């Protein structure tokens, strides 16, 4: 309960002013964002702030259902960040040096969250990759939903955070951020169908972005 | 004074609110009369007008510094939107960060009533300072392009927009209207000019004026807007500003032509970038630059017209 209050307080007092005033969102289709699980939000990954922007969009009373699946090597990197990530953000840690054992552990945790009607926030590209460039989509999400009939996957495309806070800097420069939310997808026949439909959805959503990408991405990639 | 506002300004605010009420009622009536047609966009636009006008009037009721901070905030939102839609280099982030810092400083000069600094700070100091930051960063590929864009953005959204605040603070001998009166005169004339050009253009126009930039703008719309606003300004100017009847008519002419140009300049930017709106901040309207396009041009031109005729009573 205390953790839930912490999360609401953090989002209301720090995250929302930061995201809506210092940055600024061009949100499309906000009403599609799921507020009740089981559901998965599958967003592209540009910056560590991706998670923060998505959390800022949640209605406060549904906030506790949002569970970011976030990289352990960053979000658990030291004691303070780890406390913040587990108690305030309530993340499900993802170990990127996957072996069979911790991969099974991650799946268990994700399934448990979905069983409790929570909403997973996942970045199917894995790492942040080059700013504003969609990387290769991985199949982890498919493994999560293949045996669930009632768990839609919501593709979300974000653009602008790669400019506001690119890799390796701490200076957050104000830029508007596009957040384009797609309709929930479900009923994938096989991993290939999943990949195809997600790629098509990302391509369609990207067309609705209005902020510009960096002109020199080939040099800063 | 009515609610702490000069009576003529308060009267205009009352008129604007009444107009908005009439517009909202007609919008409802239209939707009831023609249930087969979709009026969502129109409803959204009207609702957004309520928000924008309500917020702005609320700020005007508060003490003077609030208006200054509010207009500075508009500059911030507009500059951010500009930098977000224009393609730039990642290394420009540092220069852009400094460009944002020009905002509080520019409004600070106005707050301390230092007109001389207000008017040269961006065209001289910021203009020379930004390229200095950029040579310290040191990346020369794309240097001219970035230096040009950053300064252009700051001029449009900080220098030009800050003239709204200058107009508000400028001492005036029409104490019945005050600085608020002059500011509201400019805002109402600029927005009403947009409406007139649109309505006249839709009903009468066929000959396009600048088809390459905007296929919707016609000669009839332009000339209709200019004549209506010139007449209206002549009538309202003496009530709301220090200007005489004839001077007000010329002010109307300036506002109308400048508003038309500002609208087209933002359209040209959007065409260049192949986007429809500059942002999605205001439902039904688009971004803040979409809404302020005409004002960016009318504010400095109207201000300097006033300044040329009557001067700034304090420091010069």
PDB file of C-alpha atoms in Angstrom, chain A residues 32-195:
ATOM      1  CA  UNK A  32      -6.662   3.010 -26.400  1.00  0.00           C
ATOM      2  CA  UNK A  33      -4.048   2.710 -23.697  1.00  0.00           C
ATOM      3  CA  UNK A  34      -5.139  -0.268 -21.555  1.00  0.00           C
ATOM      4  CA  UNK A  35      -5.919   0.515 -17.932  1.00  0.00           C
ATOM      5  CA  UNK A  36      -6.765  -3.037 -16.912  1.00  0.00           C
ATOM      6  CA  UNK A  37      -4.799  -6.190 -17.493  1.00  0.00           C
ATOM      7  CA  UNK A  38      -3.983  -8.703 -18.531  1.00  0.00           C
ATOM      8  CA  UNK A  39      -2.399  -6.709 -21.325  1.00  0.00           C
ATOM      9  CA  UNK A  40       1.017  -5.928 -22.739  1.00  0.00           C
ATOM     10  CA  UNK A  41       2.246  -2.559 -23.922  1.00  0.00           C
ATOM     11  CA  UNK A  42       5.009  -3.181 -26.454  1.00  0.00           C
ATOM     12  CA  UNK A  43       6.854   0.060 -27.174  1.00  0.00           C
ATOM     13  CA  UNK A  44       9.939   0.965 -29.166  1.00  0.00           C
ATOM     14  CA  UNK A  45      12.960   1.893 -27.099  1.00  0.00           C
ATOM     15  CA  UNK A  46      14.986   5.114 -27.391  1.00  0.00           C
ATOM     16  CA  UNK A  47      15.851   6.206 -23.914  1.00  0.00           C
ATOM     17  CA  UNK A  48      15.551   5.242 -20.251  1.00  0.00           C
ATOM     18  CA  UNK A  49      12.745   7.775 -20.091  1.00  0.00           C
ATOM     19  CA  UNK A  50      10.492   5.634 -22.305  1.00  0.00           C
ATOM     20  CA  UNK A  51       9.187   3.863 -19.220  1.00  0.00           C
ATOM     21  CA  UNK A  52       8.623   7.181 -17.476  1.00  0.00           C
ATOM     22  CA  UNK A  53       6.597   8.651 -20.345  1.00  0.00           C
ATOM     23  CA  UNK A  54       4.334   5.601 -20.475  1.00  0.00           C
ATOM     24  CA  UNK A  55       3.812   5.676 -16.707  1.00  0.00           C
ATOM     25  CA  UNK A  56       2.931   9.378 -16.882  1.00  0.00           C
ATOM     26  CA  UNK A  57       0.112   8.527 -19.292  1.00  0.00           C
ATOM     27  CA  UNK A  58      -1.573   6.072 -16.907  1.00  0.00           C
ATOM     28  CA  UNK A  59      -4.599   7.327 -14.950  1.00  0.00           C
ATOM     29  CA  UNK A  60      -3.491   7.570 -11.304  1.00  0.00           C
ATOM     30  CA  UNK A  61      -5.958   5.016 -10.058  1.00  0.00           C
ATOM     31  CA  UNK A  62      -4.725   2.389 -12.531  1.00  0.00           C
ATOM     32  CA  UNK A  63      -1.087   3.226 -12.047  1.00  0.00           C
ATOM     33  CA  UNK A  64      -0.301   0.286  -9.774  1.00  0.00           C
ATOM     34  CA  UNK A  65      -1.223  -2.106 -12.582  1.00  0.00           C
ATOM     35  CA  UNK A  66       1.563  -0.849 -14.855  1.00  0.00           C
ATOM     36  CA  UNK A  67       4.632  -3.085 -14.493  1.00  0.00           C
ATOM     37  CA  UNK A  68       7.695  -2.088 -16.520  1.00  0.00           C
ATOM     38  CA  UNK A  69       9.888  -4.998 -17.538  1.00  0.00           C
ATOM     39  CA  UNK A  70      13.217  -3.206 -17.265  1.00  0.00           C
ATOM     40  CA  UNK A  71      16.896  -4.057 -17.652  1.00  0.00           C
ATOM     41  CA  UNK A  72      18.427  -5.162 -14.353  1.00  0.00           C
ATOM     42  CA  UNK A  73      21.901  -3.871 -15.270  1.00  0.00           C
ATOM     43  CA  UNK A  74      20.548  -0.313 -15.295  1.00  0.00           C
ATOM     44  CA  UNK A  75      17.520  -0.295 -13.020  1.00  0.00           C
ATOM     45  CA  UNK A  76      19.183  -2.373 -10.295  1.00  0.00           C
ATOM     46  CA  UNK A  77      22.665  -0.953 -10.850  1.00  0.00           C
ATOM     47  CA  UNK A  78      23.115   0.367  -7.307  1.00  0.00           C
ATOM     48  CA  UNK A  79      21.330   0.238  -3.990  1.00  0.00           C
ATOM     49  CA  UNK A  80      19.436   3.518  -4.376  1.00  0.00           C
ATOM     50  CA  UNK A  81      18.307   3.008  -7.933  1.00  0.00           C
ATOM     51  CA  UNK A  82      17.339  -0.560  -7.080  1.00  0.00           C
ATOM     52  CA  UNK A  83      15.195   0.583  -4.139  1.00  0.00           C
ATOM     53  CA  UNK A  84      13.538   3.171  -6.352  1.00  0.00           C
ATOM     54  CA  UNK A  85      12.965   0.685  -9.196  1.00  0.00           C
ATOM     55  CA  UNK A  86      11.419  -2.003  -7.017  1.00  0.00           C
ATOM     56  CA  UNK A  87       9.468   0.118  -4.536  1.00  0.00           C
ATOM     57  CA  UNK A  88       8.382   3.107  -6.597  1.00  0.00           C
ATOM     58  CA  UNK A  89       8.406   1.987 -10.223  1.00  0.00           C
ATOM     59  CA  UNK A  90       7.611  -1.615  -9.286  1.00  0.00           C
ATOM     60  CA  UNK A  91       9.597  -3.084 -12.158  1.00  0.00           C
ATOM     61  CA  UNK A  92      10.046  -6.691 -13.156  1.00  0.00           C
ATOM     62  CA  UNK A  93      13.833  -6.937 -13.543  1.00  0.00           C
ATOM     63  CA  UNK A  94      15.112  -8.379 -16.789  1.00  0.00           C
ATOM     64  CA  UNK A  95      18.598  -9.839 -16.836  1.00  0.00           C
ATOM     65  CA  UNK A  96      20.000  -9.194 -20.274  1.00  0.00           C
ATOM     66  CA  UNK A  97      22.671 -11.912 -19.989  1.00  0.00           C
ATOM     67  CA  UNK A  98      19.982 -14.492 -20.469  1.00  0.00           C
ATOM     68  CA  UNK A  99      20.594 -18.094 -19.595  1.00  0.00           C
ATOM     69  CA  UNK A 100      17.928 -20.752 -19.389  1.00  0.00           C
ATOM     70  CA  UNK A 101      17.463 -20.413 -15.641  1.00  0.00           C
ATOM     71  CA  UNK A 102      16.786 -16.687 -15.326  1.00  0.00           C
ATOM     72  CA  UNK A 103      14.789 -16.651 -18.533  1.00  0.00           C
ATOM     73  CA  UNK A 104      12.341 -19.104 -16.950  1.00  0.00           C
ATOM     74  CA  UNK A 105      12.295 -16.980 -13.799  1.00  0.00           C
ATOM     75  CA  UNK A 106      11.431 -13.869 -15.828  1.00  0.00           C
ATOM     76  CA  UNK A 107       8.606 -15.651 -17.628  1.00  0.00           C
ATOM     77  CA  UNK A 108       7.210 -16.838 -14.310  1.00  0.00           C
ATOM     78  CA  UNK A 109       7.197 -13.322 -12.936  1.00  0.00           C
ATOM     79  CA  UNK A 110       5.558 -11.922 -16.045  1.00  0.00           C
ATOM     80  CA  UNK A 111       2.881 -14.607 -16.036  1.00  0.00           C
ATOM     81  CA  UNK A 112       2.217 -13.950 -12.377  1.00  0.00           C
ATOM     82  CA  UNK A 113       1.727 -10.263 -13.078  1.00  0.00           C
ATOM     83  CA  UNK A 114      -0.607 -10.970 -16.000  1.00  0.00           C
ATOM     84  CA  UNK A 115      -2.586 -13.398 -13.840  1.00  0.00           C
ATOM     85  CA  UNK A 116      -3.119 -10.565 -11.398  1.00  0.00           C
ATOM     86  CA  UNK A 117      -4.607  -8.381 -14.151  1.00  0.00           C
ATOM     87  CA  UNK A 118      -1.529  -6.220 -14.428  1.00  0.00           C
ATOM     88  CA  UNK A 119      -0.207  -4.516 -17.539  1.00  0.00           C
ATOM     89  CA  UNK A 120       3.338  -5.306 -18.643  1.00  0.00           C
ATOM     90  CA  UNK A 121       5.366  -2.556 -20.271  1.00  0.00           C
ATOM     91  CA  UNK A 122       7.866  -4.282 -22.540  1.00  0.00           C
ATOM     92  CA  UNK A 123      10.393  -3.068 -25.092  1.00  0.00           C
ATOM     93  CA  UNK A 124      10.528  -5.872 -27.644  1.00  0.00           C
ATOM     94  CA  UNK A 125      13.670  -4.486 -29.292  1.00  0.00           C
ATOM     95  CA  UNK A 126      15.592  -5.375 -26.155  1.00  0.00           C
ATOM     96  CA  UNK A 127      18.137  -2.595 -25.865  1.00  0.00           C
ATOM     97  CA  UNK A 128      17.767   1.081 -26.731  1.00  0.00           C
ATOM     98  CA  UNK A 129      19.692   0.702 -29.952  1.00  0.00           C
ATOM     99  CA  UNK A 130      20.319   3.693 -32.148  1.00  0.00           C
ATOM    100  CA  UNK A 131      18.112   6.646 -31.329  1.00  0.00           C
ATOM    101  CA  UNK A 132      14.821   6.766 -33.214  1.00  0.00           C
ATOM    102  CA  UNK A 133      15.641   3.697 -35.313  1.00  0.00           C
ATOM    103  CA  UNK A 134      13.445   0.646 -34.861  1.00  0.00           C
ATOM    104  CA  UNK A 135      15.661  -2.325 -34.100  1.00  0.00           C
ATOM    105  CA  UNK A 136      14.937  -6.017 -34.558  1.00  0.00           C
ATOM    106  CA  UNK A 137      11.837  -7.120 -32.638  1.00  0.00           C
ATOM    107  CA  UNK A 138      12.396 -10.105 -30.371  1.00  0.00           C
ATOM    108  CA  UNK A 139       9.924 -12.867 -29.768  1.00  0.00           C
ATOM    109  CA  UNK A 140       9.664 -12.796 -25.969  1.00  0.00           C
ATOM    110  CA  UNK A 141       6.251 -11.167 -26.043  1.00  0.00           C
ATOM    111  CA  UNK A 142       4.947 -13.921 -28.279  1.00  0.00           C
ATOM    112  CA  UNK A 143       6.098 -16.538 -25.776  1.00  0.00           C
ATOM    113  CA  UNK A 144       4.156 -14.701 -23.090  1.00  0.00           C
ATOM    114  CA  UNK A 145       0.866 -14.431 -24.922  1.00  0.00           C
ATOM    115  CA  UNK A 146       0.823 -17.634 -26.965  1.00  0.00           C
ATOM    116  CA  UNK A 147      -1.152 -19.562 -24.372  1.00  0.00           C
ATOM    117  CA  UNK A 148      -3.366 -16.694 -23.321  1.00  0.00           C
ATOM    118  CA  UNK A 149      -6.499 -15.920 -25.254  1.00  0.00           C
ATOM    119  CA  UNK A 150      -7.347 -12.738 -23.364  1.00  0.00           C
ATOM    120  CA  UNK A 151      -4.095 -10.798 -23.369  1.00  0.00           C
ATOM    121  CA  UNK A 152      -3.887  -8.194 -26.161  1.00  0.00           C
ATOM    122  CA  UNK A 153      -0.575  -6.614 -27.153  1.00  0.00           C
ATOM    123  CA  UNK A 154      -0.680  -2.834 -27.676  1.00  0.00           C
ATOM    124  CA  UNK A 155       2.044  -1.552 -30.017  1.00  0.00           C
ATOM    125  CA  UNK A 156       3.239   1.934 -29.072  1.00  0.00           C
ATOM    126  CA  UNK A 157       5.630   4.106 -31.078  1.00  0.00           C
ATOM    127  CA  UNK A 158       7.501   6.915 -29.349  1.00  0.00           C
ATOM    128  CA  UNK A 159       9.758   9.457 -30.975  1.00  0.00           C
ATOM    129  CA  UNK A 160      11.692  12.387 -29.594  1.00  0.00           C
ATOM    130  CA  UNK A 161      13.169  10.934 -26.419  1.00  0.00           C
ATOM    131  CA  UNK A 162      16.294   9.936 -28.296  1.00  0.00           C
ATOM    132  CA  UNK A 163      16.868  13.649 -28.762  1.00  0.00           C
ATOM    133  CA  UNK A 164      15.714  14.808 -25.334  1.00  0.00           C
ATOM    134  CA  UNK A 165      17.948  12.345 -23.502  1.00  0.00           C
ATOM    135  CA  UNK A 166      20.217  10.319 -25.779  1.00  0.00           C
ATOM    136  CA  UNK A 167      22.474   7.578 -24.543  1.00  0.00           C
ATOM    137  CA  UNK A 168      25.384   8.693 -22.421  1.00  0.00           C
ATOM    138  CA  UNK A 169      24.102  12.125 -21.368  1.00  0.00           C
ATOM    139  CA  UNK A 170      22.437  13.362 -18.227  1.00  0.00           C
ATOM    140  CA  UNK A 171      21.249  16.709 -19.603  1.00  0.00           C
ATOM    141  CA  UNK A 172      17.554  16.535 -20.390  1.00  0.00           C
ATOM    142  CA  UNK A 173      16.881  19.095 -23.117  1.00  0.00           C
ATOM    143  CA  UNK A 174      13.208  19.955 -23.718  1.00  0.00           C
ATOM    144  CA  UNK A 175      11.740  18.440 -26.867  1.00  0.00           C
ATOM    145  CA  UNK A 176       8.233  17.280 -27.689  1.00  0.00           C
ATOM    146  CA  UNK A 177       7.750  13.537 -27.761  1.00  0.00           C
ATOM    147  CA  UNK A 178       5.341  11.653 -30.018  1.00  0.00           C
ATOM    148  CA  UNK A 179       3.448   8.822 -28.358  1.00  0.00           C
ATOM    149  CA  UNK A 180       1.293   6.945 -30.842  1.00  0.00           C
ATOM    150  CA  UNK A 181      -0.783   4.164 -29.311  1.00  0.00           C
ATOM    151  CA  UNK A 182      -2.112   1.354 -31.469  1.00  0.00           C
ATOM    152  CA  UNK A 183      -5.132  -0.887 -31.032  1.00  0.00           C
ATOM    153  CA  UNK A 184      -4.622  -4.139 -29.118  1.00  0.00           C
ATOM    154  CA  UNK A 185      -3.474  -7.115 -31.196  1.00  0.00           C
ATOM    155  CA  UNK A 186      -4.129 -10.750 -30.297  1.00  0.00           C
ATOM    156  CA  UNK A 187      -4.556 -14.230 -31.746  1.00  0.00           C
ATOM    157  CA  UNK A 188      -1.111 -14.682 -33.306  1.00  0.00           C
ATOM    158  CA  UNK A 189      -0.859 -18.041 -35.121  1.00  0.00           C
ATOM    159  CA  UNK A 190       2.923 -18.413 -34.808  1.00  0.00           C
ATOM    160  CA  UNK A 191       6.033 -16.351 -34.022  1.00  0.00           C
ATOM    161  CA  UNK A 192       6.356 -15.260 -37.653  1.00  0.00           C
ATOM    162  CA  UNK A 193       2.790 -13.946 -37.749  1.00  0.00           C
ATOM    163  CA  UNK A 194       3.455 -12.104 -34.508  1.00  0.00           C
ATOM    164  CA  UNK A 195       6.566 -10.435 -35.921  1.00  0.00           C
TER     165      UNK A 195
END
